[in-house]
CSV table of C-alpha atoms in Angstrom, one decimal:
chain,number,residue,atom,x,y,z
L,1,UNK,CA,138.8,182.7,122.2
L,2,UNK,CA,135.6,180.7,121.6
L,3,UNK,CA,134.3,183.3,119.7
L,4,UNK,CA,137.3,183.0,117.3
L,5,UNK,CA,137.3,178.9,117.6
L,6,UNK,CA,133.2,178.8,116.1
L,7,UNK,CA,134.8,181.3,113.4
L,8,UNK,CA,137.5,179.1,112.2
L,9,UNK,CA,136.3,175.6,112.4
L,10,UNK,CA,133.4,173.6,111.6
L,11,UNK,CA,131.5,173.8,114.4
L,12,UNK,CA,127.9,174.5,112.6
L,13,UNK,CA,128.6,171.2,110.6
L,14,UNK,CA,129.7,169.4,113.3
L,15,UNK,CA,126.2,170.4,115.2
L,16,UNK,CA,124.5,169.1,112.5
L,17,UNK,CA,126.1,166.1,112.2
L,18,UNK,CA,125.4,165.5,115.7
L,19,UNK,CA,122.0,166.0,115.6
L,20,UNK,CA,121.3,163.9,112.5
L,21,UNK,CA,120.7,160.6,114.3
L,22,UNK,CA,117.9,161.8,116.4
L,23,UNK,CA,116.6,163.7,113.7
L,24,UNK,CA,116.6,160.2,111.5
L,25,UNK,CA,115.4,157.6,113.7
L,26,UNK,CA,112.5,159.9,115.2
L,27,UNK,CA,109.1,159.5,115.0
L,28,UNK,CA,105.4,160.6,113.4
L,29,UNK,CA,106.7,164.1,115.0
L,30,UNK,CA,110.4,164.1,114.3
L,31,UNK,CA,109.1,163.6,110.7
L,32,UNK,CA,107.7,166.6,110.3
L,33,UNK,CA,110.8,168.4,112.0
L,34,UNK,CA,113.0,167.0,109.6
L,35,UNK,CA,111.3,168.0,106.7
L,36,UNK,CA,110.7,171.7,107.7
L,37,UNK,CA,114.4,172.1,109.4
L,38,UNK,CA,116.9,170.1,106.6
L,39,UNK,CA,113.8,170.8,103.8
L,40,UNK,CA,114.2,174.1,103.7
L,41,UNK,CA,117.6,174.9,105.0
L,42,UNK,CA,119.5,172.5,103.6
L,43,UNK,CA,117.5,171.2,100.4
L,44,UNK,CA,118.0,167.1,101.7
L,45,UNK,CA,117.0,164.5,99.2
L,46,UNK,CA,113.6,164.1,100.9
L,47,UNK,CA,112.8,168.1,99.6
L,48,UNK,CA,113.9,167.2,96.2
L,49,UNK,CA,112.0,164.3,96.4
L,50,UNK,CA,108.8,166.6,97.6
L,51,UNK,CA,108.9,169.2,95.4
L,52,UNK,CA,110.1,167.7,91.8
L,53,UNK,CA,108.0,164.9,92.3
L,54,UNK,CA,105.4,164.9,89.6
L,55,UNK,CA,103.1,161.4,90.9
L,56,UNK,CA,99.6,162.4,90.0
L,57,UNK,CA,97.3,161.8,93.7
L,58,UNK,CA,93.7,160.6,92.2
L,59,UNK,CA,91.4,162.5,94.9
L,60,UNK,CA,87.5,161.9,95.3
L,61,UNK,CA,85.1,164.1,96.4
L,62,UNK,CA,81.8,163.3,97.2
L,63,UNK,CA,79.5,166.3,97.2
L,64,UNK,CA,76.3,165.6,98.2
L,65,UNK,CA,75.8,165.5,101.6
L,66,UNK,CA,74.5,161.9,102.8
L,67,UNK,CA,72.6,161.0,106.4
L,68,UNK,CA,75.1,157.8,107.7
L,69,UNK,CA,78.7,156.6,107.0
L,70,UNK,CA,77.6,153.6,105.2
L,71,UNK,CA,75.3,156.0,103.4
L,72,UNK,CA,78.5,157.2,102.2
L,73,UNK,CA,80.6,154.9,102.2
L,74,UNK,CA,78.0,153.3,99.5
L,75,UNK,CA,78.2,156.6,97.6
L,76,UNK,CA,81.6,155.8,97.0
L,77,UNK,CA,81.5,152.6,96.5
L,78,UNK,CA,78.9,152.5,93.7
L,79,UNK,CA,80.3,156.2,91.9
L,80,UNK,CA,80.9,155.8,88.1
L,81,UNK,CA,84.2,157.5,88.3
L,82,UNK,CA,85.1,159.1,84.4
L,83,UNK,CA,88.2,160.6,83.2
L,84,UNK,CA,91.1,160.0,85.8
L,85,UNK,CA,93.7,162.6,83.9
L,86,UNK,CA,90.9,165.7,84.6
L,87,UNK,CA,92.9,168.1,86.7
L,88,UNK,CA,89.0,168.8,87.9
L,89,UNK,CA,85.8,167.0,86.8
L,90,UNK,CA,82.4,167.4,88.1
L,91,UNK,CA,79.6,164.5,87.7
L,92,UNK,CA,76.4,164.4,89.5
L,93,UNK,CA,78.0,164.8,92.9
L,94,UNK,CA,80.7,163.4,92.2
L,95,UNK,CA,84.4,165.0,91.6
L,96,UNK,CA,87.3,164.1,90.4
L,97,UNK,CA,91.2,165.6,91.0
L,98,UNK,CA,94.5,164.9,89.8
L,99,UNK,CA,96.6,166.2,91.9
L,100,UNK,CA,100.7,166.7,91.4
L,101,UNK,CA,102.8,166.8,94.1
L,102,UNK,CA,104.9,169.5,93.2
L,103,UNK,CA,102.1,171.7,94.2
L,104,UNK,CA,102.4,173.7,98.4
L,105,UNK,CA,101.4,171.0,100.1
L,106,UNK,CA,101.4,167.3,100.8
L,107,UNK,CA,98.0,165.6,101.2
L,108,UNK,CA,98.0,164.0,104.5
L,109,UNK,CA,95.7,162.4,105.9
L,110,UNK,CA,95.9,160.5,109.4
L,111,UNK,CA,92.7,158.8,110.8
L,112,UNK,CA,93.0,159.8,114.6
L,113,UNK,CA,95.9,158.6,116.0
L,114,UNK,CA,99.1,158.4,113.9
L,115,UNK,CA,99.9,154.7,113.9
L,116,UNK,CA,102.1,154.1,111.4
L,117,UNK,CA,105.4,152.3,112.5
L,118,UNK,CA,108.7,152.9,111.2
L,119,UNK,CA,110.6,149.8,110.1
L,120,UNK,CA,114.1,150.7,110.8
L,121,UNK,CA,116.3,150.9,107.7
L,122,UNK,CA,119.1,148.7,108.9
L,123,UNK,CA,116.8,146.2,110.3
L,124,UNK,CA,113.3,145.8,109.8
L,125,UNK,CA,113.1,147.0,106.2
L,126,UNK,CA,115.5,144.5,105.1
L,127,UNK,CA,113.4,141.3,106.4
L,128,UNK,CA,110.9,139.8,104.8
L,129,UNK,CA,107.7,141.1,103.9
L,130,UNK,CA,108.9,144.9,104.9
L,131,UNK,CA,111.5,144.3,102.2
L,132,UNK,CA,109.4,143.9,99.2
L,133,UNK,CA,108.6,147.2,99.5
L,134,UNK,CA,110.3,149.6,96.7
L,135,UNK,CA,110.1,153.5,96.1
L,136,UNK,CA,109.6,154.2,92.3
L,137,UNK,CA,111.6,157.3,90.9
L,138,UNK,CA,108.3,159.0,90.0
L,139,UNK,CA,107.4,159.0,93.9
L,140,UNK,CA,105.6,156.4,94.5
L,141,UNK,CA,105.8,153.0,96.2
L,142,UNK,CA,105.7,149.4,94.5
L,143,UNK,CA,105.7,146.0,96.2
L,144,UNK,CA,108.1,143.2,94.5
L,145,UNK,CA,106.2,140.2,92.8
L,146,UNK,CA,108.9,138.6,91.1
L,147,UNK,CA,112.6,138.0,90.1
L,148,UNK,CA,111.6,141.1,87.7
L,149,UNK,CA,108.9,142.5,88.4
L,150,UNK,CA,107.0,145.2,90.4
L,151,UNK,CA,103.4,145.7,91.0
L,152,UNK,CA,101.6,149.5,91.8
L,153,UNK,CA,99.2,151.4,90.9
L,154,UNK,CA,98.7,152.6,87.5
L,155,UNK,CA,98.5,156.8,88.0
L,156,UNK,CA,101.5,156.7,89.1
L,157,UNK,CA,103.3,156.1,85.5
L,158,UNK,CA,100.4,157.2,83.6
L,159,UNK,CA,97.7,159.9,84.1
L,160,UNK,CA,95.2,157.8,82.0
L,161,UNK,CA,95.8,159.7,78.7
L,162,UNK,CA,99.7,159.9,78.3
L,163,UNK,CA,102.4,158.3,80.4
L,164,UNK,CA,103.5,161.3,83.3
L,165,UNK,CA,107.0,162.8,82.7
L,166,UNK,CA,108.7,161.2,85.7
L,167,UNK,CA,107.8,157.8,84.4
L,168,UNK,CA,109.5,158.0,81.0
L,169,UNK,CA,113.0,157.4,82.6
L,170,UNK,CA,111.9,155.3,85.4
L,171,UNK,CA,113.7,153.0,88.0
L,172,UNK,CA,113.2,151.2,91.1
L,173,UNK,CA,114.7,151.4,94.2
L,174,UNK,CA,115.5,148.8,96.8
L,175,UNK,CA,116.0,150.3,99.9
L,176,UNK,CA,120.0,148.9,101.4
L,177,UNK,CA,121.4,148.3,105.0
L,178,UNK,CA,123.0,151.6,104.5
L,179,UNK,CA,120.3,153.9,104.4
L,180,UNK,CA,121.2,154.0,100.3
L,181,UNK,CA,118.8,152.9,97.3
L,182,UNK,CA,120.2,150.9,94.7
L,183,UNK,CA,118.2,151.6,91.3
L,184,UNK,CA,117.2,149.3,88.8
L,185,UNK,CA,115.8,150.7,85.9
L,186,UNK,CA,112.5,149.9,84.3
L,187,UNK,CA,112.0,147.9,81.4
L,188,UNK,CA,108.1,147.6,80.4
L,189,UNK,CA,105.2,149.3,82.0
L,190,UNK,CA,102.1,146.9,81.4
L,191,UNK,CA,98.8,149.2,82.2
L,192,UNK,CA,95.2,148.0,81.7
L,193,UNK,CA,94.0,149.1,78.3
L,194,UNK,CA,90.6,150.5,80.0
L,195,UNK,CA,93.0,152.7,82.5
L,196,UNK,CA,94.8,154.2,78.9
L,197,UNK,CA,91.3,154.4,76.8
L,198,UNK,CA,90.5,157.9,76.4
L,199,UNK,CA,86.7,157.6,75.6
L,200,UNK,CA,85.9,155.4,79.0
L,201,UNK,CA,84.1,158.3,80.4
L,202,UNK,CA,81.3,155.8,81.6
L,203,UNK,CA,84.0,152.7,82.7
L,204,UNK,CA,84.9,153.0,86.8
L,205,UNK,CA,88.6,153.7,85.5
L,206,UNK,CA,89.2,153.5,89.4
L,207,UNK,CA,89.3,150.1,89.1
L,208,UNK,CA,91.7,149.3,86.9
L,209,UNK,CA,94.0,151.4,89.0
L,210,UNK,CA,97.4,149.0,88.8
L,211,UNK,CA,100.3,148.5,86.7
L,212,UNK,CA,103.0,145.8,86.4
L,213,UNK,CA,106.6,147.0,86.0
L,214,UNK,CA,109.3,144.7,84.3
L,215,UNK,CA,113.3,145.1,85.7
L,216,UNK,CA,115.6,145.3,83.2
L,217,UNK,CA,117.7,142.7,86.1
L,218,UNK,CA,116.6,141.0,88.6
L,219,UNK,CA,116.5,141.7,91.6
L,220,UNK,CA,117.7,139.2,95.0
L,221,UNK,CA,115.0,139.4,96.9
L,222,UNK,CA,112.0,137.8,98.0
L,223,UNK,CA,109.0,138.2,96.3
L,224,UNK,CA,105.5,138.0,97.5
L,225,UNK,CA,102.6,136.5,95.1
L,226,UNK,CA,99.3,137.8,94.0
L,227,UNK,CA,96.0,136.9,94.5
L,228,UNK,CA,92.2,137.4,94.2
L,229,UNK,CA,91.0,139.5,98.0
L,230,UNK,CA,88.9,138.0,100.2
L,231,UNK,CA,88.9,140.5,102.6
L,232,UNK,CA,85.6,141.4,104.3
L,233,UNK,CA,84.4,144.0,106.9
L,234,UNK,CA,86.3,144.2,109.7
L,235,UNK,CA,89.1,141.9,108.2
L,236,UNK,CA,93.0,143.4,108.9
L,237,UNK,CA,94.5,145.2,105.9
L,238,UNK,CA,98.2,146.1,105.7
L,239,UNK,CA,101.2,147.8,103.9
L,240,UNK,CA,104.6,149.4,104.1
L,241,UNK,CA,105.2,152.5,101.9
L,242,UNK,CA,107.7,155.6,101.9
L,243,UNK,CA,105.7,158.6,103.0
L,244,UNK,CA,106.0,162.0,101.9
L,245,UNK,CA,106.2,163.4,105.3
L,246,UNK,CA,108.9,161.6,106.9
L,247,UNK,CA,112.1,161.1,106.1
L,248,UNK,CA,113.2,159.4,102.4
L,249,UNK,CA,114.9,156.7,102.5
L,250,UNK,CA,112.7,155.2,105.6
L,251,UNK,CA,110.3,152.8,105.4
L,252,UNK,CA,106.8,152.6,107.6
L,253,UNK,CA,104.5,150.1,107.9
L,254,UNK,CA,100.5,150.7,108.2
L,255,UNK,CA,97.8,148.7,109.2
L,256,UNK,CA,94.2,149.1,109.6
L,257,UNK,CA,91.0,147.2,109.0
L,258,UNK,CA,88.5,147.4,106.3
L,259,UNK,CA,85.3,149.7,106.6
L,260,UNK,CA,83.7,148.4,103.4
L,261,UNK,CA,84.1,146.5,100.3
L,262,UNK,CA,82.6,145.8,96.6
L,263,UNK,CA,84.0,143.9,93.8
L,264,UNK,CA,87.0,146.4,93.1
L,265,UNK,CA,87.1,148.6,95.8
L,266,UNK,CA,87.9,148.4,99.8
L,267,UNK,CA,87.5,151.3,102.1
L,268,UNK,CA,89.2,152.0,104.9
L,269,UNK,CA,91.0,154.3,107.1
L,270,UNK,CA,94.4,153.5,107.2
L,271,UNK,CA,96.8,156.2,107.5
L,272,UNK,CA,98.3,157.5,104.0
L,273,UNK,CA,100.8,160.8,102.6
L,274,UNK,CA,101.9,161.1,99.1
L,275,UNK,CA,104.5,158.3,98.5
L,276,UNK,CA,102.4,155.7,99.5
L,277,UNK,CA,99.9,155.0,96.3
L,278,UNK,CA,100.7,151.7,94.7
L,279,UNK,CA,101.5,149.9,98.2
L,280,UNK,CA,100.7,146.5,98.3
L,281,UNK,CA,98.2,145.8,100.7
L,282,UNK,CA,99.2,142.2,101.7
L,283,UNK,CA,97.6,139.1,103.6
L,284,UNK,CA,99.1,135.9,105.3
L,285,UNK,CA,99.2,132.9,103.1
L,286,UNK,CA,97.4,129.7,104.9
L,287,UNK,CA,101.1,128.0,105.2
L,288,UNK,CA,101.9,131.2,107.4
L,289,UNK,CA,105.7,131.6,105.9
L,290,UNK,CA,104.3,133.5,102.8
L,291,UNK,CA,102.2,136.9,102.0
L,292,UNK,CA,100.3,137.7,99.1
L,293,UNK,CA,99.2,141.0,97.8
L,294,UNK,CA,95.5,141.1,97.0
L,295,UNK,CA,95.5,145.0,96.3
L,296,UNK,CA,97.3,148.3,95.7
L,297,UNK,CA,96.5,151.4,97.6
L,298,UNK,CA,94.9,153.7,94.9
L,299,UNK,CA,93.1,156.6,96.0
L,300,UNK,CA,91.8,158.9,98.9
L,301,UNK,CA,87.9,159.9,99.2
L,302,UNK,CA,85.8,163.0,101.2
L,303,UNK,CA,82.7,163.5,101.8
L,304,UNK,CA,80.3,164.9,104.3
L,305,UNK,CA,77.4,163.2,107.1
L,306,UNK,CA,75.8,165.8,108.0
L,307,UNK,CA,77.6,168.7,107.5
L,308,UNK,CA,80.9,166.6,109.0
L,309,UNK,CA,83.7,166.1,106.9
L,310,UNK,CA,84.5,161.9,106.5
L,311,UNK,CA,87.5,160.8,104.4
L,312,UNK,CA,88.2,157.1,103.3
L,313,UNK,CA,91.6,155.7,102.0
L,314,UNK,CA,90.2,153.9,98.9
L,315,UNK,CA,92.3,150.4,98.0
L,316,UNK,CA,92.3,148.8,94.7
L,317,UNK,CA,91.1,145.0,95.2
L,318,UNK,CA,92.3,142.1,92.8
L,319,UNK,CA,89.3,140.3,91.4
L,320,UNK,CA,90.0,136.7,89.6
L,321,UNK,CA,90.3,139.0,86.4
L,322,UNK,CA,92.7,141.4,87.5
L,323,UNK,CA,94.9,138.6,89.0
L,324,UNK,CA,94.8,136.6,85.3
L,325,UNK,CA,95.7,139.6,84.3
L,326,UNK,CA,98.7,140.4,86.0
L,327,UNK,CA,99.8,136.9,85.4
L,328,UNK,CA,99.6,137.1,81.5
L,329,UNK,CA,101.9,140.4,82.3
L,330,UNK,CA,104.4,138.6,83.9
L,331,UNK,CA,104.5,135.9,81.6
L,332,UNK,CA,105.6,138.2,78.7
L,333,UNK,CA,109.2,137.9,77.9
């Protein structure tokens, strides 16, 4: 009789069903169950997301091997990066990769212990500054700065010679309550003209890495501000992104503190997947009641200290220039 019963109901739906809850609100390791059991088998949003996703990944790697980590660290910090839209380019120990994510695997790269924290959808990621956060439709994330605007990082609606097919119909979406995005579609892209220039072999395009998106409404949300980094060795650095390896539509905050810094660069090694490039990395305003962005998360970076493998999460910092910028952006109508 049972045997007949799992026959002619819909008991392997109402398994599932079951098991969805602890499958969502899981952790680092339930996100990696969920994406290799409803990936595969039942092709969930978050598989779509993974493998139509075309969000170029700008990847250093440092080849020369160097004696110390700030040996390295300074490598990276003082490379000439050229092209940003070669799928492969080689300088003198330097390289260069655009990466798409539509390729076998995600990048993923966790410094020691996973600590990224989820901010649960029907709480946390709807409060204030979680909720700034917003996932772009070409798989990437972007931090609210205005009634109408979103800031990221500039690869990830233009490869730095053309604009990148998932950004010509592009929206944002504001995580809801519900677990649901509601999409608001993009108006203007504004991109540095030295990101776009073609012939700036010999220009760090790295650091012009950001991008200002204008909503064609606005959204009802609070927005943070921008403004020129501070930040110094040792000083806490922060974000909230939608990873590649977990689940969606959930939201997870990471936090770190910064390895080393020059005018337009700060290395660290927070935790970062695909998803994440163009997060706001965000500081407390003096008053306490406020944040501010003062970068974007922009790139990843390997190298080797003797013969060990180092990687670096590379973060775009906002100079007095770049901020000036962003605010003639805004200003446009």
């Amino acid at each position: 009789m049972i045997h007949t019963m799992m026959q002619t109901s819909h008991f392997p739906l109402i398994c599932l069903l079951l098991m969805l809850p602890k499958m969502i609100s899981s952790s680092s390791n339930g996100g990696k169950y969920q994406r290799n059991i409803l990936g595969k088998s039942l092709k969930s949003p978050l598989s779509l997301l993974i493998e139509d996703n075309k969000e170029s990944n700008i990847f250093l790697k440092i080849k020369e091997d160097s004696d110390s980590l700030d040996d390295l660290a300074k490598k990276i910090l003082q490379a000439k990066f050229t092209k940003a839209n070669d799928l492969s380019h080689s300088t003198k120990g330097f390289r260069i990769m655009q990466e798409e994510a539509g390729y076998k695997r995600i990048r993923r790269w966790i410094f020691g212990k996973d600590n990224r924290v989820n901010m649960r959808t029907s709480r946390e990621a709807q409060m204030y500054p979680f909720s700034t956060a917003v996932m772009l439709s070409s798989g990437c994330t972007g931090t609210l700065i205005g009634s109408h605007h979103v800031l990221t990082a500039a690869h990830c609606v233009h490869n730095g010679k053309r604009l990148i097919k998932t950004a010509k119909q592009l929206r944002v979406g504001l995580l809801q309550r519900s677990g649901k995005f509601h999409w608001i579609r993009v108006q203007k892209r504004y991109i540095p003209k030295e990101w776009k220039k073609a012939s700036s072999s010999k220009v760090g395009k790295l650091r012009y890495d950001f991008a200002v998106l204008k909503l064609r409404r606005a959204h009802n949300r609070q927005h943070m501000s921008v403004q020129t980094s501070t930040l110094l060795p040792g000083s806490k650095i922060q974000f909230s992104g939608f990873h590649g390896d977990k689940w969606y539509n959930t939201l997870w905050y990471t936090y770190c503190h910064v390895y080393k810094t020059s005018a337009d660069m700060i290395l660290n090694f927070c935790d970062g997947v695909k998803g994440v490039s163009g997060s706001g990395v965000y500081v407390d305003t003096p008053r306490g009641d406020d944040n501010a962005v003062v970068g974007v998360v922009s790139a990843l970076a390997e190298g080797t200290m003797k013969g060990k493998a180092i990687k670096f999460n590379i973060v775009n910092s906002f100079t007095q220039s770049k901020v000036q910028q962003i605010s003639k952006w805004m200003a446009r109508h």
